[in-house]
Each structure stands twice: as C-alpha cells, then as structure tokens.
XYZ file of C-alpha atoms in Angstrom:
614
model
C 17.958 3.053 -23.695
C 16.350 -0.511 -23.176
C 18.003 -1.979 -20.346
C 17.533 -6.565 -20.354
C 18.150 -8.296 -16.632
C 19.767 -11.566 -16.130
C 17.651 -12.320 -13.734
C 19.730 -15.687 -12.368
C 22.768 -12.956 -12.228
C 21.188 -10.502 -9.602
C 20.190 -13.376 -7.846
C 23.584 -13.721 -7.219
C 23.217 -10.518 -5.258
C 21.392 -12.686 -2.013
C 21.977 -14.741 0.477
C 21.128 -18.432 -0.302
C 21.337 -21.493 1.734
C 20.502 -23.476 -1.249
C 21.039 -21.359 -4.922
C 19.084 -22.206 -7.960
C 19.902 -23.501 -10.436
C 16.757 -22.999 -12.114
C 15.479 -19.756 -13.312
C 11.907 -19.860 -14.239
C 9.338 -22.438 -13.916
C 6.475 -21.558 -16.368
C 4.898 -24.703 -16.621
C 1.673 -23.510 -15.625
C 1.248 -19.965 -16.686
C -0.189 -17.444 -14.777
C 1.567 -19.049 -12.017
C 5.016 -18.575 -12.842
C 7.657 -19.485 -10.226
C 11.010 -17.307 -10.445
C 13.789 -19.816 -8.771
C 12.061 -22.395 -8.017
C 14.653 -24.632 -6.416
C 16.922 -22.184 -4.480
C 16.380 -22.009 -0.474
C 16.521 -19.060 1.127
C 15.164 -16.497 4.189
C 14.455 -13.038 4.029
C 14.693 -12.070 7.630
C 18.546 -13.439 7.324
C 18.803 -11.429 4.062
C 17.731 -8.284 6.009
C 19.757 -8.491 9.390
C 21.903 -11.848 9.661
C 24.025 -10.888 6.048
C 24.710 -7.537 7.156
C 25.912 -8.196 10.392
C 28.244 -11.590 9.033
C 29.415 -9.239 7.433
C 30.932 -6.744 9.808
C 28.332 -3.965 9.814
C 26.650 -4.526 12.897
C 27.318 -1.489 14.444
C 25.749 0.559 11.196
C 22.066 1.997 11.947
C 19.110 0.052 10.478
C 16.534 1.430 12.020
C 15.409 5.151 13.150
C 12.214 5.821 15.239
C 10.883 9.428 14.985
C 7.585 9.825 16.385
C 6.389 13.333 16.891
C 3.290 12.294 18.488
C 4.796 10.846 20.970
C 7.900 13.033 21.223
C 9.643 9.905 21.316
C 12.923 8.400 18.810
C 15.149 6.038 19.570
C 17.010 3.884 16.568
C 18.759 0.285 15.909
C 21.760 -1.050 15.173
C 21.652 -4.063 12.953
C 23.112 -6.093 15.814
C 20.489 -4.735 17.996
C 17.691 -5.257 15.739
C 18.402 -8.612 14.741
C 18.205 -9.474 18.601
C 14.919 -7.715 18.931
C 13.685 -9.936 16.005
C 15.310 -13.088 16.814
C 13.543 -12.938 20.588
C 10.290 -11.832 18.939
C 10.681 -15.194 16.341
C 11.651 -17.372 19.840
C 8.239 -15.850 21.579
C 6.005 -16.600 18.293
C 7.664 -19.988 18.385
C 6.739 -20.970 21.813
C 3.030 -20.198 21.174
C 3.811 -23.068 18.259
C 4.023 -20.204 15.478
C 5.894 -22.548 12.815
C 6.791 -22.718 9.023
C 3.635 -21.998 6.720
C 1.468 -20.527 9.900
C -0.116 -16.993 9.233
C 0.486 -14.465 12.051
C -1.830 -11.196 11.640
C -0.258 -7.928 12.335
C -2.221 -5.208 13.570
C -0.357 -2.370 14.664
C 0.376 1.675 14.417
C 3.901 3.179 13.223
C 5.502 1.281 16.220
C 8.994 -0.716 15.959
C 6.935 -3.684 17.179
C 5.737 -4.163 13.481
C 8.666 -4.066 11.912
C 10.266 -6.474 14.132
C 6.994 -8.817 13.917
C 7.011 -8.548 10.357
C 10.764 -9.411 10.320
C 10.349 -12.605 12.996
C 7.878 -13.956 10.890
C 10.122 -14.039 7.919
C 12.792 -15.481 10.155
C 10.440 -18.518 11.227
C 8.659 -18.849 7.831
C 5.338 -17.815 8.688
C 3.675 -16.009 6.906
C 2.091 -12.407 8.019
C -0.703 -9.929 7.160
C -0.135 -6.597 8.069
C -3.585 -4.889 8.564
C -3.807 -0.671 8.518
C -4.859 0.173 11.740
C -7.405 2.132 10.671
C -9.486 -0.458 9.390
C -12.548 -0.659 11.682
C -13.401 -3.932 13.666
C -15.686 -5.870 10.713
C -13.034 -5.631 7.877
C -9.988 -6.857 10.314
C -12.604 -9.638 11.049
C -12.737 -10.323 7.757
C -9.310 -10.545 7.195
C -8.881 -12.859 10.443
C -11.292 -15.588 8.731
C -9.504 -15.534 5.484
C -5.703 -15.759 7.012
C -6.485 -17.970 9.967
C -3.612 -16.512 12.047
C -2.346 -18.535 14.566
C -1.126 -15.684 16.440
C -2.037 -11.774 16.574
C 0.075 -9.110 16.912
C -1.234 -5.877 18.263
C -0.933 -2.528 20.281
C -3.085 -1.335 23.229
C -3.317 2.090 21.059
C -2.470 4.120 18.227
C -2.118 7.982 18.582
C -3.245 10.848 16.103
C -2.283 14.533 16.521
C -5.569 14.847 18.648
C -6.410 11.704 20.077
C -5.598 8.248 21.000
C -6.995 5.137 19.533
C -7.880 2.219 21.267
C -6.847 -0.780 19.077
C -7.434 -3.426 21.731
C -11.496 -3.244 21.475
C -11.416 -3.019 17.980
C -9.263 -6.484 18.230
C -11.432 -7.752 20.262
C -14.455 -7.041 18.336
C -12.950 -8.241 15.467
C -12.104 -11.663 17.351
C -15.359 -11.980 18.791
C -17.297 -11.789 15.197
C -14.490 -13.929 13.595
C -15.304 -17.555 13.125
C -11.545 -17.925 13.015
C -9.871 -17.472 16.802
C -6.382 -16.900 17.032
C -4.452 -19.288 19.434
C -2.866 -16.349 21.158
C -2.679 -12.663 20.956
C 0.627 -10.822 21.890
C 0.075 -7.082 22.803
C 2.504 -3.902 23.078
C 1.381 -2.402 25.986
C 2.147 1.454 25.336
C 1.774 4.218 27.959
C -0.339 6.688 26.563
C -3.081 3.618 27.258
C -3.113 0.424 28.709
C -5.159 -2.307 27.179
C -7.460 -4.876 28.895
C -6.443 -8.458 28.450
C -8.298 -11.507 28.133
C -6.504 -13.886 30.181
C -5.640 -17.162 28.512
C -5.425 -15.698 25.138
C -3.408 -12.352 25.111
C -0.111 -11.554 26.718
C 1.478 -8.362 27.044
C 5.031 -8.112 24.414
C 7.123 -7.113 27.203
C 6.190 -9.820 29.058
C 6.830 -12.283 26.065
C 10.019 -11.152 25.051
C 11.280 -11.424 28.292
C 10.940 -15.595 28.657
C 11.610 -15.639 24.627
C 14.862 -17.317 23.865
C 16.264 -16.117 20.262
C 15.471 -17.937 17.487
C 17.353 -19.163 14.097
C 16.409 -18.489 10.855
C 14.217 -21.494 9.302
C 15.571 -21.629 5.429
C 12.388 -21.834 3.132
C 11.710 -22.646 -0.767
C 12.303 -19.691 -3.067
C 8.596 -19.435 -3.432
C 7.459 -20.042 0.254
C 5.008 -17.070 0.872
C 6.655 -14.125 2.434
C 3.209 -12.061 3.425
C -0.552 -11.968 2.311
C -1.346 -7.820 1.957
C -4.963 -7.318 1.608
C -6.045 -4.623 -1.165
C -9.588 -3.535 -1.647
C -11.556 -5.102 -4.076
C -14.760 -4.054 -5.869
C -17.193 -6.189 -3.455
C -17.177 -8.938 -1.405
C -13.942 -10.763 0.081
C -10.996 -9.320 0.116
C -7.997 -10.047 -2.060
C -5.343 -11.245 -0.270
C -2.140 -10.304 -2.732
C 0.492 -12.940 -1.978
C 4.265 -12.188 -2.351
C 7.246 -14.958 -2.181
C 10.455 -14.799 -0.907
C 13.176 -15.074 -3.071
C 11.982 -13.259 -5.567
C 10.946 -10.234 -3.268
C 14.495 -9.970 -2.068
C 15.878 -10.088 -5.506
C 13.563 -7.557 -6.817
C 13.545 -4.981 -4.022
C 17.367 -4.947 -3.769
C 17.926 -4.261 -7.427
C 15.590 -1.363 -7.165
C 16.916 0.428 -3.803
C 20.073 0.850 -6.431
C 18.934 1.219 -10.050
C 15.643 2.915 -9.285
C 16.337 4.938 -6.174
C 20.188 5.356 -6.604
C 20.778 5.026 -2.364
C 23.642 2.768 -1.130
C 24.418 1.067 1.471
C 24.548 3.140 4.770
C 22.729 5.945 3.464
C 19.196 6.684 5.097
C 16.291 5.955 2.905
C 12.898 7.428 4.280
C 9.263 6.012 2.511
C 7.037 8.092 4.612
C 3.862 5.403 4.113
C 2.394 3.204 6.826
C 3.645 -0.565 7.415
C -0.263 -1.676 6.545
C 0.493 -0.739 2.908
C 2.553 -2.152 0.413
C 5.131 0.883 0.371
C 5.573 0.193 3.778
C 6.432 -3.701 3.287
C 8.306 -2.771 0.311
C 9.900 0.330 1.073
C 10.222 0.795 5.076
C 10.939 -2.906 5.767
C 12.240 -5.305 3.394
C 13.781 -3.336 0.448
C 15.876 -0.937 2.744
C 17.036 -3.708 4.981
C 17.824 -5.850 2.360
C 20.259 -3.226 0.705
C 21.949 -2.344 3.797
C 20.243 1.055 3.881
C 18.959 2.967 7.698
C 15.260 2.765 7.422
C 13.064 5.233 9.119
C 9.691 5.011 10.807
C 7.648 7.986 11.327
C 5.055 8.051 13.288
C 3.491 11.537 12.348
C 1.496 13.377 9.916
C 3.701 15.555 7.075
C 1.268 18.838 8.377
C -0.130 19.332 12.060
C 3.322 17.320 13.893
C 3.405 19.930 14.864
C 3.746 22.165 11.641
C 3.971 21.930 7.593
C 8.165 21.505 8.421
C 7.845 18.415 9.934
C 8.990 16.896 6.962
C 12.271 19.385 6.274
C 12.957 18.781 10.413
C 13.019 14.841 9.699
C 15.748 15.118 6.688
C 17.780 17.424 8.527
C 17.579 15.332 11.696
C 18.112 12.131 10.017
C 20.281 12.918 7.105
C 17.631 11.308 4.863
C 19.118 10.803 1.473
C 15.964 9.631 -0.649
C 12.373 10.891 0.534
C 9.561 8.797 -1.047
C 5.913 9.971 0.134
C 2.386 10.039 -1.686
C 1.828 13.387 -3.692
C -1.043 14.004 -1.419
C 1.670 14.787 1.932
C 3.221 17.350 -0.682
C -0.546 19.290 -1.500
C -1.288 19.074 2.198
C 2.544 21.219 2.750
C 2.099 23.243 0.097
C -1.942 24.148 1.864
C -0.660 25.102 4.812
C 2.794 26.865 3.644
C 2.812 27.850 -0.325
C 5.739 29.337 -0.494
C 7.398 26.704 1.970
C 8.899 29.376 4.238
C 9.447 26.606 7.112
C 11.695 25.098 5.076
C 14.367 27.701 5.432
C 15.019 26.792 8.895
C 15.946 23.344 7.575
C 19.371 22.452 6.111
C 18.246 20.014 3.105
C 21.307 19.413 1.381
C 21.832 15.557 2.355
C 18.995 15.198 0.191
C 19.360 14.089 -3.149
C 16.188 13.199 -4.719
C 12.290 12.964 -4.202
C 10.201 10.031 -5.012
C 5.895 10.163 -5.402
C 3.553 6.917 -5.832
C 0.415 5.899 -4.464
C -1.844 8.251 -6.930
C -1.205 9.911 -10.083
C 1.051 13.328 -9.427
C -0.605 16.431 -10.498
C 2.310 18.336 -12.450
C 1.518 21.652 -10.356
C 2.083 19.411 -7.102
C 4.986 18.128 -9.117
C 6.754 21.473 -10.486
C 6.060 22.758 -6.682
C 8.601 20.286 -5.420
C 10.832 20.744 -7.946
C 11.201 24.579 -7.464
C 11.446 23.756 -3.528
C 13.609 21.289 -3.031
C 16.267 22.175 -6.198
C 16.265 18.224 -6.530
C 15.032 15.417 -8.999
C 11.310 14.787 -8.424
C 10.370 11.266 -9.756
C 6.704 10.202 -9.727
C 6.541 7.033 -10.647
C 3.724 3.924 -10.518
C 3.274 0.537 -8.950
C 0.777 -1.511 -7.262
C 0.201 -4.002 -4.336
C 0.151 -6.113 -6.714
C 3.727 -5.915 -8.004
C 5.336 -4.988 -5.067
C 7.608 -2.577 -6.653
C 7.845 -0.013 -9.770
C 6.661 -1.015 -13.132
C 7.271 2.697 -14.869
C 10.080 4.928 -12.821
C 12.703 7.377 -13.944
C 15.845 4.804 -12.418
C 18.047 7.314 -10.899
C 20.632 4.717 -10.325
C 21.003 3.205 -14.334
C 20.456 6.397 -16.237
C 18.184 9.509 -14.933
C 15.921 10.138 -17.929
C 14.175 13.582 -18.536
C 11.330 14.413 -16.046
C 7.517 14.586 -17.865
C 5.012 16.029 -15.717
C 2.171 13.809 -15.602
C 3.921 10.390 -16.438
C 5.885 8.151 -14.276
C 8.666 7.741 -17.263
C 8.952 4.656 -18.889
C 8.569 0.621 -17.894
C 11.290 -0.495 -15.224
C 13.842 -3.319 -16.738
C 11.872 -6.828 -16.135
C 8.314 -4.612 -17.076
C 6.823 -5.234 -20.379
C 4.380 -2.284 -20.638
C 1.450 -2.189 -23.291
C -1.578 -0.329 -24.867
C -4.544 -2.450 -25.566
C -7.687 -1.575 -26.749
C -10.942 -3.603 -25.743
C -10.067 -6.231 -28.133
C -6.653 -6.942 -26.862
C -4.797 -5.413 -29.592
C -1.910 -3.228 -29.388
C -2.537 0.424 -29.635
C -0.243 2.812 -31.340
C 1.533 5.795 -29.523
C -0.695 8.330 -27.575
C -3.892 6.305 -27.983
C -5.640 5.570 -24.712
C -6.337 1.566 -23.774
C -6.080 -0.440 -20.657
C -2.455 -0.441 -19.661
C -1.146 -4.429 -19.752
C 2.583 -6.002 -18.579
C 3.358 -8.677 -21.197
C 3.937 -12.097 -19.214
C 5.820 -13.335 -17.043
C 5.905 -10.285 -14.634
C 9.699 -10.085 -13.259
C 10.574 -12.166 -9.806
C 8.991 -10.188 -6.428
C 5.164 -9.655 -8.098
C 2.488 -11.583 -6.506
C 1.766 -14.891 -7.033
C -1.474 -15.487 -6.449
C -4.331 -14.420 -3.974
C -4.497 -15.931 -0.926
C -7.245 -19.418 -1.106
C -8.165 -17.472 -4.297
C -6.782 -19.095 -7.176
C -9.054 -18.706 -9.703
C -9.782 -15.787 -8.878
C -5.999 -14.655 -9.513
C -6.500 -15.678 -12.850
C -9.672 -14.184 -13.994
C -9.508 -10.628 -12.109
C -5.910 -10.054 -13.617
C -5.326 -12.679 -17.039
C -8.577 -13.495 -18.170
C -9.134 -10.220 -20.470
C -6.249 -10.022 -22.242
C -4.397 -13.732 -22.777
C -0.376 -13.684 -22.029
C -0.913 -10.283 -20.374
C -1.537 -9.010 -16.791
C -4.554 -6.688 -16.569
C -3.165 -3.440 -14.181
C -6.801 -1.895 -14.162
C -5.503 1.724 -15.234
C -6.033 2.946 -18.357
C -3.329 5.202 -20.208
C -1.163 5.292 -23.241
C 2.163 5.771 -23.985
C 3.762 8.227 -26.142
C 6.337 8.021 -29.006
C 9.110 8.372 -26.395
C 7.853 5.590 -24.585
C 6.766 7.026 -21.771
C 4.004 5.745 -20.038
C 1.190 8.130 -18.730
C -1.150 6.547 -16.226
C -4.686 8.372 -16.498
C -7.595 6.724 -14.637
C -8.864 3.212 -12.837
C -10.726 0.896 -14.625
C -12.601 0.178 -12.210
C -14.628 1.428 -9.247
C -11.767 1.658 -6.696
C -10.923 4.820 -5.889
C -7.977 6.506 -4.185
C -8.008 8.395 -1.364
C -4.779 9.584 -0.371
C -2.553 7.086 -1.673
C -5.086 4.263 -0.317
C -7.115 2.261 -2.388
C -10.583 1.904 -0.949
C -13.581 0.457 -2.602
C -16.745 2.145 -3.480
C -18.611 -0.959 -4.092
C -18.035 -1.767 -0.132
C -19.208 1.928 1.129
C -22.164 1.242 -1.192
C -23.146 -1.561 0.801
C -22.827 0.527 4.161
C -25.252 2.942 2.742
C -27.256 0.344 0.840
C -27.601 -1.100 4.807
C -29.484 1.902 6.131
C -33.671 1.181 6.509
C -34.689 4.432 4.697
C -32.401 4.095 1.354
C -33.796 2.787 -1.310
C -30.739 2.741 -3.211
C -27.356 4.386 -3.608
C -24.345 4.920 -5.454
C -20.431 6.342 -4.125
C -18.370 7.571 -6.567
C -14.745 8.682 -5.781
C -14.520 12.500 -7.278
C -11.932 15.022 -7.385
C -9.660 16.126 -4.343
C -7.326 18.466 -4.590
C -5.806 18.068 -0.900
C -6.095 13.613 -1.472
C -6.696 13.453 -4.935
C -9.968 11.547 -4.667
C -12.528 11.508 -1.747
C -15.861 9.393 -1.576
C -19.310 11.114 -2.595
C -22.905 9.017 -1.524
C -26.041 9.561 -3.291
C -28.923 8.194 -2.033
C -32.437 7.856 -2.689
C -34.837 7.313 -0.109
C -37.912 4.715 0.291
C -41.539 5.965 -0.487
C -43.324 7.053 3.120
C -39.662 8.130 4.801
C -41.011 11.844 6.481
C -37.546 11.706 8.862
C -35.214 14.616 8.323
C -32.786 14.086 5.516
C -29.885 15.713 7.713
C -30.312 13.273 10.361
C -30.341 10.060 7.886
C -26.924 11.511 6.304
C -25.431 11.957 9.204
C -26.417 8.326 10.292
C -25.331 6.881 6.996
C -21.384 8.959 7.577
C -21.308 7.510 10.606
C -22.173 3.588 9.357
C -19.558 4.298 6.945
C -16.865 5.087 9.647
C -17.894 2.746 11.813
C -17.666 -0.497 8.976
C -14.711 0.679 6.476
C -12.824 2.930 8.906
C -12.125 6.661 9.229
C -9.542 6.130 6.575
C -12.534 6.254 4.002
C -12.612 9.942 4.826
C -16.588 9.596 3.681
C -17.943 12.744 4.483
C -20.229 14.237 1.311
C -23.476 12.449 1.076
C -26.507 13.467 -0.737
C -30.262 12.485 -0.715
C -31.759 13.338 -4.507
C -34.765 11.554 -6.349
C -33.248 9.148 -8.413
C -30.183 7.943 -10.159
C -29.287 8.134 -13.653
C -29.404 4.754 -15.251
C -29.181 2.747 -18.551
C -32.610 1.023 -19.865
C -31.023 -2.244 -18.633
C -30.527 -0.721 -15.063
C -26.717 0.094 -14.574
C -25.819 2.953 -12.666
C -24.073 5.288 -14.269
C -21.065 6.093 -11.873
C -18.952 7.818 -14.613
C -21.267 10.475 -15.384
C -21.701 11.494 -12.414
C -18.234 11.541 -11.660
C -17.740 13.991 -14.482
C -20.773 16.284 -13.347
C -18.618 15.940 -9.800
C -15.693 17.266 -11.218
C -17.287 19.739 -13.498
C -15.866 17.882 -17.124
C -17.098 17.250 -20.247
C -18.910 13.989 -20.869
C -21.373 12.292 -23.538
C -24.767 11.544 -22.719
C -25.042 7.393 -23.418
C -27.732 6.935 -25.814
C -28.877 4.021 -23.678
C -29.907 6.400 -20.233
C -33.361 5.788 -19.504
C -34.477 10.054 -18.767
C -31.272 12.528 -19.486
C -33.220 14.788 -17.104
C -32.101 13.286 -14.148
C -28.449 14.294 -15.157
C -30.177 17.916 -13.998
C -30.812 16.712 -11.009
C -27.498 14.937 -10.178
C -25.824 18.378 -11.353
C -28.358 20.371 -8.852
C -27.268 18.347 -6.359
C -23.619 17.627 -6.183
C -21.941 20.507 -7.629
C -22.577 23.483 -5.121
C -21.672 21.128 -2.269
C-alpha cells in the first residue's frame, strides 16, 4: 500500500501563531523551505498546547536514574514552569532570538528543560554527548559561537563519576570563541569549581529567573545545530527548523510508532544524539506522550533486567533502543530469565535504529518479548524514519535484516555509480528522490556549500544517504553497509578519518590506518594499524598503549578504541590509497577480491598475520 501526505493538512495538526499559507518554497533547490510563511514555536507546541488545553496535570516527563537511585517526574504544568524560568534566566544573560546556546550535559532533566527554553526564546542549541573529550567540544564551541553554556559539574557511570566541569573548561580555554556566561547544575555526587564572572550555578539562576513567554519564530527559524561526525576535518553541524520538525515528528509518534496521547513512550538513547532530540524531547512532547529519561546502562544498573524493571515501573508502552542494548542483554542473560520477574504486558511493541539489526538479535526479541519488533533506519540527517514498518497506518510483515519499506514523504532509490536506477535486489547507493519531506535538515551550520556537495552533488535531484543497499521486489529496503569511512560503534557514528589523525599524531608512526570491523556486542568497534618510523628501538607495547590513550584523550572514551596493531606496512594501490576495505574483510574473516591495482598482494599476509588472532 503506497500511502501520499498532504503535507499543508497535517500541518493543521500544530499550533500556529501565524499558519501558512504556503506549502513549499523550492525556488532554490537543495534548499527547500516546507511552510515558509507560517509562524510558529516549538517549545509552545510541546508544553503551552497541552496544558491550554486542559492536560496539565498529565505526566510529561519521568526521571529514572539507577545510578543515582534517584526518579522523580513532571507534570506538563510543572515542566513548562521549569522551562519557562530556565528561558527567563538565559534571557537575562541577553540569550535572544537567533543566539546559539551549547548544551553540554549527562541524562539530567536540566537538558531537556535547556533544550526546551531555547526553543521557547528562539535560540538556537547544540546538544554535545558528554562523552566527547575537551578538543572536539572546543571545536564545536568555535563553530556555534554560543552565547551561553549549559553544563553539569558531573556525569556518573556504573563505576565512576565524571567531571564535566574541567573538560568545559578546557574546552573554553582552547576555544577562540568564549561564551558570555556559563550556567552549571551543581549535582551532589561532585561539586564543580567556578570561574567567577563567567559561570553561575543553575540553582542559583533559576531562583532570580522570572518566567519567560514564548518568542513566535518563522517556520524555518533553526530549531538546533546536532553535530555528526564527518570523515575529517570540521564538523558538520546538521541544522533542523521548526515547523517542519514539529509537523514531522508528530505524524510519526502516531503512524510510525502507533502511541497516543498519554501513553509513555521510552527511546532509551542519550539527549547528545539525534534519537534523543527526536525521540526523548520533541516528538513525545509534541504528541502529548510521558517521555522518559534514563540515566543508566540496559546491563550493569544493576543487572541485564534493568530494562524489564523500567517498563514495568513506568508502564512504558513503546521501547525504542539501539540493537546493540539488546546483544549486550542477551550476553549477560540468553535465555532472559530476569525478565520473568517483570510484568511486560503494557508493552506493545519494540523499536531498533542506530545500526543495522542482526536478524538473530532481531528473532531474540521477538521470541522474548511476544511483541512486534520493528528495526527500522534514519539518520541525523533526517531527523526521523525514512524506511519503518508504521505500526500506526498498516503493520506490514516483519523481514529480518530490512527496516521495511520508505516512510510516506520518503522517496527511496537504487542507483548505481552512474546515477541510474537499479532494478530489484541489485546493490547501489541508497538515494531519497527530492524534496525530502518537512523536519530533514536544512543545511549545515556556516556550511552551505558544503550541504550541497557532501549530500546532492553525486546524484542530481537526489539526496546521497551514504549507505549502500537495494531493495527487493516487495519494496523493501535492505540497508547493507556505509559508503564511507564512518563507522558505528554502538549506535554512534564516529569517524575513522579523525582517530587516524590521533594516531597519525604520535612521533614514532610513520603512518596508520583505523578501520571499523565487526562487533558482535556494538556492531562495529575501531581497529589501528600502524607502522612505525625507521630507527624506533622503543617497545611496541608501550607505543600502543600511548597511542589508546591519545585516542581517548582527543575523540572520547565513546570511541571505545582499544585494538591497535604495529605491522610493516600497509596494503596500498600503485597510486598510494590505502586500502581500508580489504582489510576490513581480512578483519572480519570474508571473502574479498584482490584489486589488480595493489602495489605487493603479499602484504595482505601480513595484515591477515596480524589482525585476525587478536
């Protein structure tokens, strides 16, 4: 069944202080504007309409944070106070319209009421993972130019707590950028330092705040900037706007995810990644839905049933996690024997993104749960699903391995390197005729051009996704591989190009290369191999174990770079490329052709001898 959106009818759906009456401006193609004259405010969208409307009182927000052994939750009426005093602080340090405020926080309800008070004063905000180390959020501070930062003294793993105030800091102090003002959540497992005439503690803040209005924006005033790794270099800062967002994400908390409002909708993801924008802040909120922020791990918080404790607690209707949460359960409990001391049966469905689901991983949810499993694929990039089975038009059978087919508003294709269409079940580079629906980005942040050549250069009228697949007579769409050298670590996209230059950095290596390889607890992890400069006599464990350490140090723990290895030499074409896909495939034992263009085919030997009895 092919399902066509009115677009300008759904839009009907939101709150607007001015509507459109215009549905598409594609006058300048890529940049296509979705409602370009309507007026409207997604922070009065999320909290103001629903309380209006008599459903103050209704939870939006659950805290569950194992860690800490702390939850608390929020009524509408009592978030929307929280964020309106947040907005009234920002605006007395002369946050306005247009200015950038930089997020960088743990699973705390501090960023989801930042994040929310910036869309109520039209500025525009950058959520940053918190486990990004202190060079890349300093990279990130130069290209936003916040105004204002929002932090936490500390974030908290199973085993340890992690100061986020130095990092800050650090990240200030090599920033050409300087915020105005940093405002900082003081939290009591540790108490951060401040630099006096520059930082001030939240509590403190909200306090002397007075609440603030919503400020109505254009349709296409930029909501948030979400950084996503790119191959080298700068960052790309994806840009989302408004009106469309809201449009978008509401229409899919119903026809993709089938949850109405009231119901408790849990995307167990981190606020510093687009499912946690999408799918713990906005889309929930904007449906009417309880959201829920966990602050845990799904093994090791304390157990592999901290999940199954969570959905019984909570009543969680719709789960939606990263496949690699469900390998990590399954590790620790394989026949999921915690979960009998759970009562499941408020939930009624399972959602996986962030990587491509394994169908073992997949079937293994199936047979524990007793409910729909739906993998299905997105990006940062478009902000919500482009293939899903949509539980809440017409469930379609499950195929292991495939996300189903393209989402209403998606145009899917096969092309091969040519940019013609491919027939069924022939693999290409997997394309979304143009325009992409309302609520994908709209450009890259100070990065125009760059917009247009990463994603619409290749393949005219079409935007470039980077995965390669095919699609099958059916039409479903089955999502095989990257395109290029980012790899995914689970669920987050991290670039190998970037650890390169960390190892690249070290005195003794002479060169490198990091592919991503097979995982099957995070579907990919990181692999370094390095060859070392003529006359180094040091020991080759000590310069590996310097080189992890760089790595965690610049890019973050997150890279989870721990398998490095020193060998003589890398395989190579005549004209000097590297070649990173063989050696993934040696990596992860497969098949693969030898190029006829590699300079010695021995040193595949030698690649193999090294890597594959680590």
């Amino acid at each position: 069944m092919t399902i066509t959106l009115d677009w300008m009818q759904e839009a009907r759906n939101i709150y607007w202080y001015e509507a459109p009456t215009r549905l598409l401006d594609d006058s300048r193609p890529p940049f296509y504007r979705w409602y370009p004259d309507g007026v409207t405010n997604a922070c009065y969208n999320a909290l103001d309409l629903h309380v209006s409307e008599g459903r103050g009182d209704q939870t939006a927000l659950i805290v569950d944070s194992p860690v800490t052994q702390h939850q608390r939750s929020y009524s509408y009426e009592q978030l929307l106070d929280a964020v309106a005093r947040c907005a009234g602080a920002m605006a007395a340090q002369g946050v306005s319209m247009g200015d950038r405020v930089l997020i960088y926080m743990p699973m705390i309800p501090e960023a989801v009421i930042g994040m929310l008070a910036c869309a109520r004063l039209g500025a525009v905000h950058s959520v940053v993972f918190g486990g990004f180390a202190s060079n890349e959020l300093a990279v990130r501070i130069d290209d936003a130019a916040p105004r204002l930062i929002l932090s936490a003294s500390c974030g908290i793993e199973p085993s340890r707590v992690i100061a986020y105030k130095p990092l800050l800091d650090d990240a200030i102090e090599q920033s050409v950028h300087k915020p105005h003002c940093c405002i900082v959540v003081q939290r009591p497992e540790l108490q951060a330092e401040m630099v006096e005439g520059r930082d001030l503690a939240w509590g403190t803040a909200m306090a002397a705040a007075s609440p603030h209005d919503c400020v109505p924006v254009p349709a296409n005033h930029p909501l948030y900037i979400l950084y996503t790794s790119g191959t080298t270099g700068q960052p790309k800062g994806v840009v989302r706007d408004t009106a469309g967002g809201i449009v978008a994400l509401k229409w899919s908390m119903q026809s993709i995810y089938n949850v109405a409002p009231g119901e408790v909708f849990w995307a167990a993801s981190d606020v510093g990644w687009v499912v946690g924008h999408s799918y713990i802040v906005y889309g929930p909120l904007f449906n009417g839905n309880t959201t829920l922020l966990y602050e845990g791990k799904p093994v090791g918080t304390p157990d592999a049933g901290a999940y199954w404790r969570v959905i019984e607690e909570h009543n969680v209707s719709v789960l939606f996690t990263a496949p690699t949460a469900f390998r990590a359960i399954r590790k620790e409990d394989p026949d999921a024997a915690l979960m009998a001391d759970y009562d499941l049966k408020g939930l009624k469905a399972l959602f996986l993104a962030g990587e491509r689901c394994d169908p073992d991983t997949l079937h293994w949810a199936e047979q524990q749960l007793s409910v729909p499993v739906i993998d299905h694929w997105w990006q940062t990039e478009t902000g919500w699903p482009i293939c899903a089975n949509c539980l809440g038009i017409e469930a379609v059978p499950v195929v292991a391995g495939s996300p189903a087919r393209a989402v209403p508003g998606y145009d899917v294709v096969v092309l091969d390197e040519q940019g013609e269409l491919v027939g069924p079940d022939t693999i290409g580079a997997l394309a979304v005729r143009l325009p992409l629906p309302p609520g994908t980005f709209t450009t890259l942040w100070n990065a125009d051009e760059r917009f247009e050549s990463a994603y619409f250069s290749r393949y005219p009228g079409f935007y470039e996704t980077g995965d390669a697949g095919y699609i099958d007579a059916n039409g479903y769409v089955f999502v095989m591989a990257r395109t290029d050298d980012v790899i995914n670590v689970a669920g987050h996209r991290l670039s190998t190009g970037a650890m390169e230059e960390v190892l690249a950095a070290h005195p003794d290596v002479a060169e490198c290369a990091v592919i991503g390889v097979a995982d099957a607890l995070k579907g990919q992890l990181p692999l370094g191999l390095m060859v070392l400069s003529d006359g180094v006599s040091r020991p080759e464990g000590e310069i590996v174990s310097e080189v992890i350490a760089s790595v965690r140090e610049v890019i973050g723990p997150v890279a989870a770079f721990k398998q490095c290895y020193i060998v003589k030499r890398l395989p190579k074409t005549r004209s000097g490329k590297i070649l990173r896909g063989i050696m993934r495939s040696i990596a992860d034992g497969e098949s693969f052709r030898v190029p006829a263009t590699i300079d010695d085919p021995a040193i595949l030997d030698e690649i193999s001898a090294a890597i594959v009895n680590r």
